[in-house]
Amino acid sequence: MDIVVKGRKTEVPERFRKHVAEKLKLEKIQKLDGKVISLDVEVSKEPNPRQADRCDRVEITLRSRGPVIRAEAAASDPYAALDLAAEKLDARLRKQHDKRYSRRGSRRLTAAEVPDHVPGAATLNGNGNPVHEQESDGVPTKKIGSLEVKGEGPLIVREKTHVASPMTLDQALYEMELVGHDFYLFVDSETKEPSVVYRRHAYDYGVIHLSTDPMVAQAPPPAAGGTLGG
């Protein structure tokens, strides 16, 4: 397995590539996860001078036969950012390694048991009213990615698409910790519906389940063309 280093809107010098190979020891990583498939390092630069202390960002993505592990950090130079991201990756690898053995024989939660084990679990319903952004005439509109943005930013849009396998709530919480995010979108293996787990306070978590409104699902599509009125 090789380490793939790439830059996003920036050049990656050969010296940095060598530093990555020295910093991310493949032998050490494979001892913690023997099923590693690929290890990608992406370097990006923030052009905003107000963020000079965090202008260089490094994101490390480790893919294996298990869950994806991701660690990212920003600093005033790419070498410092790599050091911080490597420390996070090592901590998450060790956590996964320890949990892999401690979880043997343990039972996973079912959806019915969520309220008893996850404080503050939340469920979406159809009682809320949709909120529509007010439109004002004369405000310029620009397209960023798949979104239309009115007025001035700043707005940073990063669009990603992931292939998702259905999983339990317990597994979703576990994978959220591995990628180091405050939320995790997944497909519930019991309901087959999209759900989100998120961090609340300290070690409390919440969960949001989405279900299709049967009235909307059964409504016929609008006819093409035609006019309103009698």
mmCIF file with all atom_site columns, C-alpha atoms in Angstrom:
data_model
loop_
_atom_site.group_PDB
_atom_site.id
_atom_site.type_symbol
_atom_site.label_atom_id
_atom_site.label_alt_id
_atom_site.label_comp_id
_atom_site.label_asym_id
_atom_site.label_entity_id
_atom_site.label_seq_id
_atom_site.pdbx_PDB_ins_code
_atom_site.Cartn_x
_atom_site.Cartn_y
_atom_site.Cartn_z
_atom_site.occupancy
_atom_site.B_iso_or_equiv
_atom_site.pdbx_formal_charge
_atom_site.auth_seq_id
_atom_site.auth_comp_id
_atom_site.auth_asym_id
_atom_site.auth_atom_id
_atom_site.pdbx_PDB_model_num
ATOM 1   C CA . MET A 1 1   ? 0.000   0.000   0.000   1.00 0.00 ? 1   MET A CA 1
ATOM 2   C CA . ASP A 1 2   ? 1.278   3.462   -0.923  1.00 0.00 ? 2   ASP A CA 1
ATOM 3   C CA . ILE A 1 3   ? 0.460   6.861   0.524   1.00 0.00 ? 3   ILE A CA 1
ATOM 4   C CA . VAL A 1 4   ? -1.209  9.139   -2.039  1.00 0.00 ? 4   VAL A CA 1
ATOM 5   C CA . VAL A 1 5   ? -0.466  12.838  -1.466  1.00 0.00 ? 5   VAL A CA 1
ATOM 6   C CA . LYS A 1 6   ? -2.386  15.410  -3.485  1.00 0.00 ? 6   LYS A CA 1
ATOM 7   C CA . GLY A 1 7   ? -3.035  19.129  -3.379  1.00 0.00 ? 7   GLY A CA 1
ATOM 8   C CA . ARG A 1 8   ? -6.380  20.847  -3.746  1.00 0.00 ? 8   ARG A CA 1
ATOM 9   C CA . LYS A 1 9   ? -5.813  24.163  -5.541  1.00 0.00 ? 9   LYS A CA 1
ATOM 10  C CA . THR A 1 10  ? -2.180  24.160  -4.389  1.00 0.00 ? 10  THR A CA 1
ATOM 11  C CA . GLU A 1 11  ? 1.127   22.554  -5.356  1.00 0.00 ? 11  GLU A CA 1
ATOM 12  C CA . VAL A 1 12  ? 2.663   19.901  -3.106  1.00 0.00 ? 12  VAL A CA 1
ATOM 13  C CA . PRO A 1 13  ? 6.494   20.067  -3.014  1.00 0.00 ? 13  PRO A CA 1
ATOM 14  C CA . GLU A 1 14  ? 8.537   16.861  -3.089  1.00 0.00 ? 14  GLU A CA 1
ATOM 15  C CA . ARG A 1 15  ? 10.034  17.721  0.294   1.00 0.00 ? 15  ARG A CA 1
ATOM 16  C CA . PHE A 1 16  ? 6.583   17.621  1.878   1.00 0.00 ? 16  PHE A CA 1
ATOM 17  C CA . ARG A 1 17  ? 5.791   14.271  0.221   1.00 0.00 ? 17  ARG A CA 1
ATOM 18  C CA . LYS A 1 18  ? 8.925   12.798  1.796   1.00 0.00 ? 18  LYS A CA 1
ATOM 19  C CA . HIS A 1 19  ? 7.938   14.264  5.160   1.00 0.00 ? 19  HIS A CA 1
ATOM 20  C CA . VAL A 1 20  ? 4.522   12.587  4.885   1.00 0.00 ? 20  VAL A CA 1
ATOM 21  C CA . ALA A 1 21  ? 6.176   9.205   4.294   1.00 0.00 ? 21  ALA A CA 1
ATOM 22  C CA . GLU A 1 22  ? 8.386   9.733   7.338   1.00 0.00 ? 22  GLU A CA 1
ATOM 23  C CA . LYS A 1 23  ? 5.544   10.941  9.543   1.00 0.00 ? 23  LYS A CA 1
ATOM 24  C CA . LEU A 1 24  ? 2.930   8.322   8.640   1.00 0.00 ? 24  LEU A CA 1
ATOM 25  C CA . LYS A 1 25  ? 4.675   5.022   9.296   1.00 0.00 ? 25  LYS A CA 1
ATOM 26  C CA . LEU A 1 26  ? 2.816   2.346   7.325   1.00 0.00 ? 26  LEU A CA 1
ATOM 27  C CA . GLU A 1 27  ? 4.169   -0.447  9.528   1.00 0.00 ? 27  GLU A CA 1
ATOM 28  C CA . LYS A 1 28  ? 2.760   1.233   12.641  1.00 0.00 ? 28  LYS A CA 1
ATOM 29  C CA . ILE A 1 29  ? -0.605  1.893   10.972  1.00 0.00 ? 29  ILE A CA 1
ATOM 30  C CA . GLN A 1 30  ? -0.924  -1.692  9.741   1.00 0.00 ? 30  GLN A CA 1
ATOM 31  C CA . LYS A 1 31  ? -0.255  -3.010  13.236  1.00 0.00 ? 31  LYS A CA 1
ATOM 32  C CA . LEU A 1 32  ? -3.310  -1.091  14.458  1.00 0.00 ? 32  LEU A CA 1
ATOM 33  C CA . ASP A 1 33  ? -5.411  -1.917  11.392  1.00 0.00 ? 33  ASP A CA 1
ATOM 34  C CA . GLY A 1 34  ? -4.260  -4.863  9.300   1.00 0.00 ? 34  GLY A CA 1
ATOM 35  C CA . LYS A 1 35  ? -6.998  -4.365  6.697   1.00 0.00 ? 35  LYS A CA 1
ATOM 36  C CA . VAL A 1 36  ? -5.913  -0.962  5.400   1.00 0.00 ? 36  VAL A CA 1
ATOM 37  C CA . ILE A 1 37  ? -6.673  -0.489  1.692   1.00 0.00 ? 37  ILE A CA 1
ATOM 38  C CA . SER A 1 38  ? -5.546  3.076   1.025   1.00 0.00 ? 38  SER A CA 1
ATOM 39  C CA . LEU A 1 39  ? -4.148  6.133   2.780   1.00 0.00 ? 39  LEU A CA 1
ATOM 40  C CA . ASP A 1 40  ? -4.757  9.541   1.186   1.00 0.00 ? 40  ASP A CA 1
ATOM 41  C CA . VAL A 1 41  ? -3.336  12.890  2.275   1.00 0.00 ? 41  VAL A CA 1
ATOM 42  C CA . GLU A 1 42  ? -4.918  16.046  0.839   1.00 0.00 ? 42  GLU A CA 1
ATOM 43  C CA . VAL A 1 43  ? -3.324  19.475  1.283   1.00 0.00 ? 43  VAL A CA 1
ATOM 44  C CA . SER A 1 44  ? -5.257  22.698  0.731   1.00 0.00 ? 44  SER A CA 1
ATOM 45  C CA . LYS A 1 45  ? -4.579  26.390  1.325   1.00 0.00 ? 45  LYS A CA 1
ATOM 46  C CA . GLU A 1 46  ? -6.903  29.112  2.597   1.00 0.00 ? 46  GLU A CA 1
ATOM 47  C CA . PRO A 1 47  ? -6.276  32.350  0.625   1.00 0.00 ? 47  PRO A CA 1
ATOM 48  C CA . ASN A 1 48  ? -8.009  34.584  3.192   1.00 0.00 ? 48  ASN A CA 1
ATOM 49  C CA . PRO A 1 49  ? -5.221  36.649  4.884   1.00 0.00 ? 49  PRO A CA 1
ATOM 50  C CA . ARG A 1 50  ? -7.352  36.906  8.033   1.00 0.00 ? 50  ARG A CA 1
ATOM 51  C CA . GLN A 1 51  ? -6.830  33.179  8.562   1.00 0.00 ? 51  GLN A CA 1
ATOM 52  C CA . ALA A 1 52  ? -3.045  33.205  8.228   1.00 0.00 ? 52  ALA A CA 1
ATOM 53  C CA . ASP A 1 53  ? -2.660  31.141  11.403  1.00 0.00 ? 53  ASP A CA 1
ATOM 54  C CA . ARG A 1 54  ? -4.837  28.414  9.856   1.00 0.00 ? 54  ARG A CA 1
ATOM 55  C CA . CYS A 1 55  ? -4.093  28.892  6.165   1.00 0.00 ? 55  CYS A CA 1
ATOM 56  C CA . ASP A 1 56  ? -2.766  25.368  5.517   1.00 0.00 ? 56  ASP A CA 1
ATOM 57  C CA . ARG A 1 57  ? -5.075  22.389  5.980   1.00 0.00 ? 57  ARG A CA 1
ATOM 58  C CA . VAL A 1 58  ? -4.183  18.703  5.839   1.00 0.00 ? 58  VAL A CA 1
ATOM 59  C CA . GLU A 1 59  ? -6.801  15.953  5.661   1.00 0.00 ? 59  GLU A CA 1
ATOM 60  C CA . ILE A 1 60  ? -5.811  12.299  6.094   1.00 0.00 ? 60  ILE A CA 1
ATOM 61  C CA . THR A 1 61  ? -8.270  9.619   4.985   1.00 0.00 ? 61  THR A CA 1
ATOM 62  C CA . LEU A 1 62  ? -7.671  5.957   5.792   1.00 0.00 ? 62  LEU A CA 1
ATOM 63  C CA . ARG A 1 63  ? -9.859  3.400   4.057   1.00 0.00 ? 63  ARG A CA 1
ATOM 64  C CA . SER A 1 64  ? -9.950  -0.224  5.097   1.00 0.00 ? 64  SER A CA 1
ATOM 65  C CA . ARG A 1 65  ? -12.394 -3.098  5.138   1.00 0.00 ? 65  ARG A CA 1
ATOM 66  C CA . GLY A 1 66  ? -13.847 -1.525  8.255   1.00 0.00 ? 66  GLY A CA 1
ATOM 67  C CA . PRO A 1 67  ? -15.075 2.055   8.762   1.00 0.00 ? 67  PRO A CA 1
ATOM 68  C CA . VAL A 1 68  ? -13.326 5.009   7.138   1.00 0.00 ? 68  VAL A CA 1
ATOM 69  C CA . ILE A 1 69  ? -11.096 6.957   9.531   1.00 0.00 ? 69  ILE A CA 1
ATOM 70  C CA . ARG A 1 70  ? -10.472 10.633  8.786   1.00 0.00 ? 70  ARG A CA 1
ATOM 71  C CA . ALA A 1 71  ? -8.353  13.222  10.578  1.00 0.00 ? 71  ALA A CA 1
ATOM 72  C CA . GLU A 1 72  ? -7.834  16.848  9.573   1.00 0.00 ? 72  GLU A CA 1
ATOM 73  C CA . ALA A 1 73  ? -6.091  19.865  11.033  1.00 0.00 ? 73  ALA A CA 1
ATOM 74  C CA . ALA A 1 74  ? -5.149  23.424  10.068  1.00 0.00 ? 74  ALA A CA 1
ATOM 75  C CA . ALA A 1 75  ? -2.070  25.450  11.011  1.00 0.00 ? 75  ALA A CA 1
ATOM 76  C CA . SER A 1 76  ? 0.173   28.245  9.782   1.00 0.00 ? 76  SER A CA 1
ATOM 77  C CA . ASP A 1 77  ? 2.199   25.819  7.631   1.00 0.00 ? 77  ASP A CA 1
ATOM 78  C CA . PRO A 1 78  ? 1.511   22.383  6.108   1.00 0.00 ? 78  PRO A CA 1
ATOM 79  C CA . TYR A 1 79  ? 4.112   20.605  8.236   1.00 0.00 ? 79  TYR A CA 1
ATOM 80  C CA . ALA A 1 80  ? 2.500   21.695  11.499  1.00 0.00 ? 80  ALA A CA 1
ATOM 81  C CA . ALA A 1 81  ? -0.943  20.823  10.111  1.00 0.00 ? 81  ALA A CA 1
ATOM 82  C CA . LEU A 1 82  ? 0.324   17.348  9.133   1.00 0.00 ? 82  LEU A CA 1
ATOM 83  C CA . ASP A 1 83  ? 1.721   16.774  12.631  1.00 0.00 ? 83  ASP A CA 1
ATOM 84  C CA . LEU A 1 84  ? -1.629  17.670  14.231  1.00 0.00 ? 84  LEU A CA 1
ATOM 85  C CA . ALA A 1 85  ? -3.631  15.539  11.785  1.00 0.00 ? 85  ALA A CA 1
ATOM 86  C CA . ALA A 1 86  ? -1.266  12.585  12.259  1.00 0.00 ? 86  ALA A CA 1
ATOM 87  C CA . GLU A 1 87  ? -1.753  12.753  16.036  1.00 0.00 ? 87  GLU A CA 1
ATOM 88  C CA . LYS A 1 88  ? -5.543  12.678  15.586  1.00 0.00 ? 88  LYS A CA 1
ATOM 89  C CA . LEU A 1 89  ? -5.289  9.749   13.171  1.00 0.00 ? 89  LEU A CA 1
ATOM 90  C CA . ASP A 1 90  ? -3.125  7.796   15.598  1.00 0.00 ? 90  ASP A CA 1
ATOM 91  C CA . ALA A 1 91  ? -5.566  8.417   18.469  1.00 0.00 ? 91  ALA A CA 1
ATOM 92  C CA . ARG A 1 92  ? -8.559  7.290   16.382  1.00 0.00 ? 92  ARG A CA 1
ATOM 93  C CA . LEU A 1 93  ? -6.715  4.232   15.102  1.00 0.00 ? 93  LEU A CA 1
ATOM 94  C CA . ARG A 1 94  ? -5.882  3.206   18.661  1.00 0.00 ? 94  ARG A CA 1
ATOM 95  C CA . LYS A 1 95  ? -9.456  3.825   19.747  1.00 0.00 ? 95  LYS A CA 1
ATOM 96  C CA . GLN A 1 96  ? -10.758 1.651   16.927  1.00 0.00 ? 96  GLN A CA 1
ATOM 97  C CA . HIS A 1 97  ? -8.175  -1.041  17.705  1.00 0.00 ? 97  HIS A CA 1
ATOM 98  C CA . ASP A 1 98  ? -9.081  -1.115  21.420  1.00 0.00 ? 98  ASP A CA 1
ATOM 99  C CA . LYS A 1 99  ? -12.793 -1.039  20.755  1.00 0.00 ? 99  LYS A CA 1
ATOM 100 C CA . ARG A 1 100 ? -12.549 -3.830  18.176  1.00 0.00 ? 100 ARG A CA 1
ATOM 101 C CA . TYR A 1 101 ? -11.434 -6.234  20.904  1.00 0.00 ? 101 TYR A CA 1
ATOM 102 C CA . SER A 1 102 ? -13.472 -4.838  23.793  1.00 0.00 ? 102 SER A CA 1
ATOM 103 C CA . ARG A 1 103 ? -16.691 -4.989  21.733  1.00 0.00 ? 103 ARG A CA 1
ATOM 104 C CA . ARG A 1 104 ? -16.444 -8.703  21.037  1.00 0.00 ? 104 ARG A CA 1
ATOM 105 C CA . GLY A 1 105 ? -19.494 -10.409 22.426  1.00 0.00 ? 105 GLY A CA 1
ATOM 106 C CA . SER A 1 106 ? -21.293 -7.115  23.073  1.00 0.00 ? 106 SER A CA 1
ATOM 107 C CA . ARG A 1 107 ? -24.829 -6.575  21.804  1.00 0.00 ? 107 ARG A CA 1
ATOM 108 C CA . ARG A 1 108 ? -25.782 -3.692  19.545  1.00 0.00 ? 108 ARG A CA 1
ATOM 109 C CA . LEU A 1 109 ? -28.762 -1.454  20.212  1.00 0.00 ? 109 LEU A CA 1
ATOM 110 C CA . THR A 1 110 ? -31.994 -1.781  18.303  1.00 0.00 ? 110 THR A CA 1
ATOM 111 C CA . ALA A 1 111 ? -33.976 1.288   17.254  1.00 0.00 ? 111 ALA A CA 1
ATOM 112 C CA . ALA A 1 112 ? -36.567 0.557   19.973  1.00 0.00 ? 112 ALA A CA 1
ATOM 113 C CA . GLU A 1 113 ? -33.849 0.761   22.645  1.00 0.00 ? 113 GLU A CA 1
ATOM 114 C CA . VAL A 1 114 ? -32.484 4.128   21.525  1.00 0.00 ? 114 VAL A CA 1
ATOM 115 C CA . PRO A 1 115 ? -34.433 6.319   24.011  1.00 0.00 ? 115 PRO A CA 1
ATOM 116 C CA . ASP A 1 116 ? -33.146 4.214   26.923  1.00 0.00 ? 116 ASP A CA 1
ATOM 117 C CA . HIS A 1 117 ? -29.493 4.460   25.910  1.00 0.00 ? 117 HIS A CA 1
ATOM 118 C CA . VAL A 1 118 ? -29.176 7.789   24.067  1.00 0.00 ? 118 VAL A CA 1
ATOM 119 C CA . PRO A 1 119 ? -30.200 10.809  26.180  1.00 0.00 ? 119 PRO A CA 1
ATOM 120 C CA . GLY A 1 120 ? -32.128 13.472  24.362  1.00 0.00 ? 120 GLY A CA 1
ATOM 121 C CA . ALA A 1 121 ? -32.918 11.345  21.329  1.00 0.00 ? 121 ALA A CA 1
ATOM 122 C CA . ALA A 1 122 ? -35.003 13.362  18.872  1.00 0.00 ? 122 ALA A CA 1
ATOM 123 C CA . THR A 1 123 ? -37.401 12.294  16.130  1.00 0.00 ? 123 THR A CA 1
ATOM 124 C CA . LEU A 1 124 ? -38.616 14.473  13.284  1.00 0.00 ? 124 LEU A CA 1
ATOM 125 C CA . ASN A 1 125 ? -42.347 14.732  12.591  1.00 0.00 ? 125 ASN A CA 1
ATOM 126 C CA . GLY A 1 126 ? -44.515 16.503  10.065  1.00 0.00 ? 126 GLY A CA 1
ATOM 127 C CA . ASN A 1 127 ? -45.996 19.114  12.406  1.00 0.00 ? 127 ASN A CA 1
ATOM 128 C CA . GLY A 1 128 ? -43.452 21.850  11.716  1.00 0.00 ? 128 GLY A CA 1
ATOM 129 C CA . ASN A 1 129 ? -44.020 24.574  9.168   1.00 0.00 ? 129 ASN A CA 1
ATOM 130 C CA . PRO A 1 130 ? -41.419 24.918  6.400   1.00 0.00 ? 130 PRO A CA 1
ATOM 131 C CA . VAL A 1 131 ? -39.262 28.025  6.576   1.00 0.00 ? 131 VAL A CA 1
ATOM 132 C CA . HIS A 1 132 ? -38.693 29.760  3.281   1.00 0.00 ? 132 HIS A CA 1
ATOM 133 C CA . GLU A 1 133 ? -35.898 32.230  2.801   1.00 0.00 ? 133 GLU A CA 1
ATOM 134 C CA . GLN A 1 134 ? -37.229 35.674  2.014   1.00 0.00 ? 134 GLN A CA 1
ATOM 135 C CA . GLU A 1 135 ? -36.460 36.799  -1.490  1.00 0.00 ? 135 GLU A CA 1
ATOM 136 C CA . SER A 1 136 ? -35.617 40.402  -2.228  1.00 0.00 ? 136 SER A CA 1
ATOM 137 C CA . ASP A 1 137 ? -35.587 42.014  -5.652  1.00 0.00 ? 137 ASP A CA 1
ATOM 138 C CA . GLY A 1 138 ? -32.340 43.317  -7.008  1.00 0.00 ? 138 GLY A CA 1
ATOM 139 C CA . VAL A 1 139 ? -30.094 41.034  -4.922  1.00 0.00 ? 139 VAL A CA 1
ATOM 140 C CA . PRO A 1 140 ? -27.508 39.284  -7.123  1.00 0.00 ? 140 PRO A CA 1
ATOM 141 C CA . THR A 1 141 ? -27.638 35.501  -7.187  1.00 0.00 ? 141 THR A CA 1
ATOM 142 C CA . LYS A 1 142 ? -24.668 33.256  -7.889  1.00 0.00 ? 142 LYS A CA 1
ATOM 143 C CA . LYS A 1 143 ? -24.373 29.501  -8.155  1.00 0.00 ? 143 LYS A CA 1
ATOM 144 C CA . ILE A 1 144 ? -21.865 27.714  -5.908  1.00 0.00 ? 144 ILE A CA 1
ATOM 145 C CA . GLY A 1 145 ? -21.803 23.985  -6.447  1.00 0.00 ? 145 GLY A CA 1
ATOM 146 C CA . SER A 1 146 ? -25.411 22.827  -6.496  1.00 0.00 ? 146 SER A CA 1
ATOM 147 C CA . LEU A 1 147 ? -26.631 25.820  -4.441  1.00 0.00 ? 147 LEU A CA 1
ATOM 148 C CA . GLU A 1 148 ? -27.893 29.253  -5.460  1.00 0.00 ? 148 GLU A CA 1
ATOM 149 C CA . VAL A 1 149 ? -26.547 31.932  -3.122  1.00 0.00 ? 149 VAL A CA 1
ATOM 150 C CA . LYS A 1 150 ? -28.139 35.382  -2.894  1.00 0.00 ? 150 LYS A CA 1
ATOM 151 C CA . GLY A 1 151 ? -26.087 38.389  -1.940  1.00 0.00 ? 151 GLY A CA 1
ATOM 152 C CA . GLU A 1 152 ? -22.537 38.309  -0.645  1.00 0.00 ? 152 GLU A CA 1
ATOM 153 C CA . GLY A 1 153 ? -20.941 35.381  1.199   1.00 0.00 ? 153 GLY A CA 1
ATOM 154 C CA . PRO A 1 154 ? -18.799 34.357  2.743   1.00 0.00 ? 154 PRO A CA 1
ATOM 155 C CA . LEU A 1 155 ? -20.030 30.854  2.009   1.00 0.00 ? 155 LEU A CA 1
ATOM 156 C CA . ILE A 1 156 ? -17.825 27.807  1.568   1.00 0.00 ? 156 ILE A CA 1
ATOM 157 C CA . VAL A 1 157 ? -19.536 24.851  -0.039  1.00 0.00 ? 157 VAL A CA 1
ATOM 158 C CA . ARG A 1 158 ? -17.879 21.471  -0.224  1.00 0.00 ? 158 ARG A CA 1
ATOM 159 C CA . GLU A 1 159 ? -19.996 18.789  -1.784  1.00 0.00 ? 159 GLU A CA 1
ATOM 160 C CA . LYS A 1 160 ? -19.336 15.092  -1.187  1.00 0.00 ? 160 LYS A CA 1
ATOM 161 C CA . THR A 1 161 ? -21.136 11.883  -2.121  1.00 0.00 ? 161 THR A CA 1
ATOM 162 C CA . HIS A 1 162 ? -20.608 8.678   -0.149  1.00 0.00 ? 162 HIS A CA 1
ATOM 163 C CA . VAL A 1 163 ? -21.829 5.136   -0.689  1.00 0.00 ? 163 VAL A CA 1
ATOM 164 C CA . ALA A 1 164 ? -23.719 4.115   2.467   1.00 0.00 ? 164 ALA A CA 1
ATOM 165 C CA . SER A 1 165 ? -24.436 0.628   3.763   1.00 0.00 ? 165 SER A CA 1
ATOM 166 C CA . PRO A 1 166 ? -27.318 0.289   6.258   1.00 0.00 ? 166 PRO A CA 1
ATOM 167 C CA . MET A 1 167 ? -26.109 0.190   9.861   1.00 0.00 ? 167 MET A CA 1
ATOM 168 C CA . THR A 1 168 ? -27.372 0.273   13.435  1.00 0.00 ? 168 THR A CA 1
ATOM 169 C CA . LEU A 1 169 ? -27.409 3.349   15.634  1.00 0.00 ? 169 LEU A CA 1
ATOM 170 C CA . ASP A 1 170 ? -24.568 1.969   17.724  1.00 0.00 ? 170 ASP A CA 1
ATOM 171 C CA . GLN A 1 171 ? -22.383 1.538   14.644  1.00 0.00 ? 171 GLN A CA 1
ATOM 172 C CA . ALA A 1 172 ? -23.228 5.061   13.435  1.00 0.00 ? 172 ALA A CA 1
ATOM 173 C CA . LEU A 1 173 ? -22.115 6.541   16.776  1.00 0.00 ? 173 LEU A CA 1
ATOM 174 C CA . TYR A 1 174 ? -18.925 4.513   16.567  1.00 0.00 ? 174 TYR A CA 1
ATOM 175 C CA . GLU A 1 175 ? -18.111 5.713   13.045  1.00 0.00 ? 175 GLU A CA 1
ATOM 176 C CA . MET A 1 176 ? -18.932 9.330   13.934  1.00 0.00 ? 176 MET A CA 1
ATOM 177 C CA . GLU A 1 177 ? -16.247 9.178   16.624  1.00 0.00 ? 177 GLU A CA 1
ATOM 178 C CA . LEU A 1 178 ? -13.753 7.714   14.149  1.00 0.00 ? 178 LEU A CA 1
ATOM 179 C CA . VAL A 1 179 ? -14.131 10.536  11.606  1.00 0.00 ? 179 VAL A CA 1
ATOM 180 C CA . GLY A 1 180 ? -14.115 13.158  14.385  1.00 0.00 ? 180 GLY A CA 1
ATOM 181 C CA . HIS A 1 181 ? -17.272 14.979  13.320  1.00 0.00 ? 181 HIS A CA 1
ATOM 182 C CA . ASP A 1 182 ? -20.140 16.297  15.442  1.00 0.00 ? 182 ASP A CA 1
ATOM 183 C CA . PHE A 1 183 ? -22.736 14.511  13.312  1.00 0.00 ? 183 PHE A CA 1
ATOM 184 C CA . TYR A 1 184 ? -22.996 11.425  11.116  1.00 0.00 ? 184 TYR A CA 1
ATOM 185 C CA . LEU A 1 185 ? -25.515 10.725  8.356   1.00 0.00 ? 185 LEU A CA 1
ATOM 186 C CA . PHE A 1 186 ? -26.406 7.061   7.860   1.00 0.00 ? 186 PHE A CA 1
ATOM 187 C CA . VAL A 1 187 ? -29.119 4.672   6.638   1.00 0.00 ? 187 VAL A CA 1
ATOM 188 C CA . ASP A 1 188 ? -30.840 2.896   9.533   1.00 0.00 ? 188 ASP A CA 1
ATOM 189 C CA . SER A 1 189 ? -30.619 -0.867  9.005   1.00 0.00 ? 189 SER A CA 1
ATOM 190 C CA . GLU A 1 190 ? -33.992 -1.417  10.690  1.00 0.00 ? 190 GLU A CA 1
ATOM 191 C CA . THR A 1 191 ? -36.117 1.280   9.038   1.00 0.00 ? 191 THR A CA 1
ATOM 192 C CA . LYS A 1 192 ? -34.060 1.681   5.818   1.00 0.00 ? 192 LYS A CA 1
ATOM 193 C CA . GLU A 1 193 ? -34.585 5.438   6.203   1.00 0.00 ? 193 GLU A CA 1
ATOM 194 C CA . PRO A 1 194 ? -31.899 8.175   6.406   1.00 0.00 ? 194 PRO A CA 1
ATOM 195 C CA . SER A 1 195 ? -30.993 9.217   9.947   1.00 0.00 ? 195 SER A CA 1
ATOM 196 C CA . VAL A 1 196 ? -28.488 11.511  11.650  1.00 0.00 ? 196 VAL A CA 1
ATOM 197 C CA . VAL A 1 197 ? -26.705 11.092  14.966  1.00 0.00 ? 197 VAL A CA 1
ATOM 198 C CA . TYR A 1 198 ? -25.142 14.178  16.518  1.00 0.00 ? 198 TYR A CA 1
ATOM 199 C CA . ARG A 1 199 ? -23.188 15.273  19.564  1.00 0.00 ? 199 ARG A CA 1
ATOM 200 C CA . ARG A 1 200 ? -25.088 17.325  22.146  1.00 0.00 ? 200 ARG A CA 1
ATOM 201 C CA . HIS A 1 201 ? -23.286 18.005  25.443  1.00 0.00 ? 201 HIS A CA 1
ATOM 202 C CA . ALA A 1 202 ? -20.279 16.131  26.806  1.00 0.00 ? 202 ALA A CA 1
ATOM 203 C CA . TYR A 1 203 ? -20.979 12.485  25.940  1.00 0.00 ? 203 TYR A CA 1
ATOM 204 C CA . ASP A 1 204 ? -24.695 12.921  25.226  1.00 0.00 ? 204 ASP A CA 1
ATOM 205 C CA . TYR A 1 205 ? -25.920 12.178  21.721  1.00 0.00 ? 205 TYR A CA 1
ATOM 206 C CA . GLY A 1 206 ? -29.085 12.846  19.772  1.00 0.00 ? 206 GLY A CA 1
ATOM 207 C CA . VAL A 1 207 ? -30.591 11.086  16.797  1.00 0.00 ? 207 VAL A CA 1
ATOM 208 C CA . ILE A 1 208 ? -32.895 12.362  14.058  1.00 0.00 ? 208 ILE A CA 1
ATOM 209 C CA . HIS A 1 209 ? -34.879 9.931   11.916  1.00 0.00 ? 209 HIS A CA 1
ATOM 210 C CA . LEU A 1 210 ? -36.399 10.944  8.584   1.00 0.00 ? 210 LEU A CA 1
ATOM 211 C CA . SER A 1 211 ? -39.546 9.293   7.271   1.00 0.00 ? 211 SER A CA 1
ATOM 212 C CA . THR A 1 212 ? -41.423 9.897   4.046   1.00 0.00 ? 212 THR A CA 1
ATOM 213 C CA . ASP A 1 213 ? -44.712 11.774  4.334   1.00 0.00 ? 213 ASP A CA 1
ATOM 214 C CA . PRO A 1 214 ? -47.282 9.301   2.880   1.00 0.00 ? 214 PRO A CA 1
ATOM 215 C CA . MET A 1 215 ? -49.454 12.152  1.587   1.00 0.00 ? 215 MET A CA 1
ATOM 216 C CA . VAL A 1 216 ? -46.546 13.612  -0.385  1.00 0.00 ? 216 VAL A CA 1
ATOM 217 C CA . ALA A 1 217 ? -45.387 10.194  -1.588  1.00 0.00 ? 217 ALA A CA 1
ATOM 218 C CA . GLN A 1 218 ? -48.852 9.363   -2.976  1.00 0.00 ? 218 GLN A CA 1
ATOM 219 C CA . ALA A 1 219 ? -49.516 12.762  -4.546  1.00 0.00 ? 219 ALA A CA 1
ATOM 220 C CA . PRO A 1 220 ? -49.528 12.677  -8.371  1.00 0.00 ? 220 PRO A CA 1
ATOM 221 C CA . PRO A 1 221 ? -46.778 14.663  -10.120 1.00 0.00 ? 221 PRO A CA 1
ATOM 222 C CA . PRO A 1 222 ? -47.800 18.091  -11.439 1.00 0.00 ? 222 PRO A CA 1
ATOM 223 C CA . ALA A 1 223 ? -48.927 18.130  -15.061 1.00 0.00 ? 223 ALA A CA 1
ATOM 224 C CA . ALA A 1 224 ? -46.592 19.699  -17.562 1.00 0.00 ? 224 ALA A CA 1
ATOM 225 C CA . GLY A 1 225 ? -47.874 22.997  -18.968 1.00 0.00 ? 225 GLY A CA 1
ATOM 226 C CA . GLY A 1 226 ? -51.552 23.882  -18.418 1.00 0.00 ? 226 GLY A CA 1
ATOM 227 C CA . THR A 1 227 ? -53.099 26.937  -16.834 1.00 0.00 ? 227 THR A CA 1
ATOM 228 C CA . LEU A 1 228 ? -54.628 27.801  -13.505 1.00 0.00 ? 228 LEU A CA 1
ATOM 229 C CA . GLY A 1 229 ? -58.274 28.659  -13.077 1.00 0.00 ? 229 GLY A CA 1
ATOM 230 C CA . GLY A 1 230 ? -61.435 27.466  -14.803 1.00 0.00 ? 230 GLY A CA 1
#
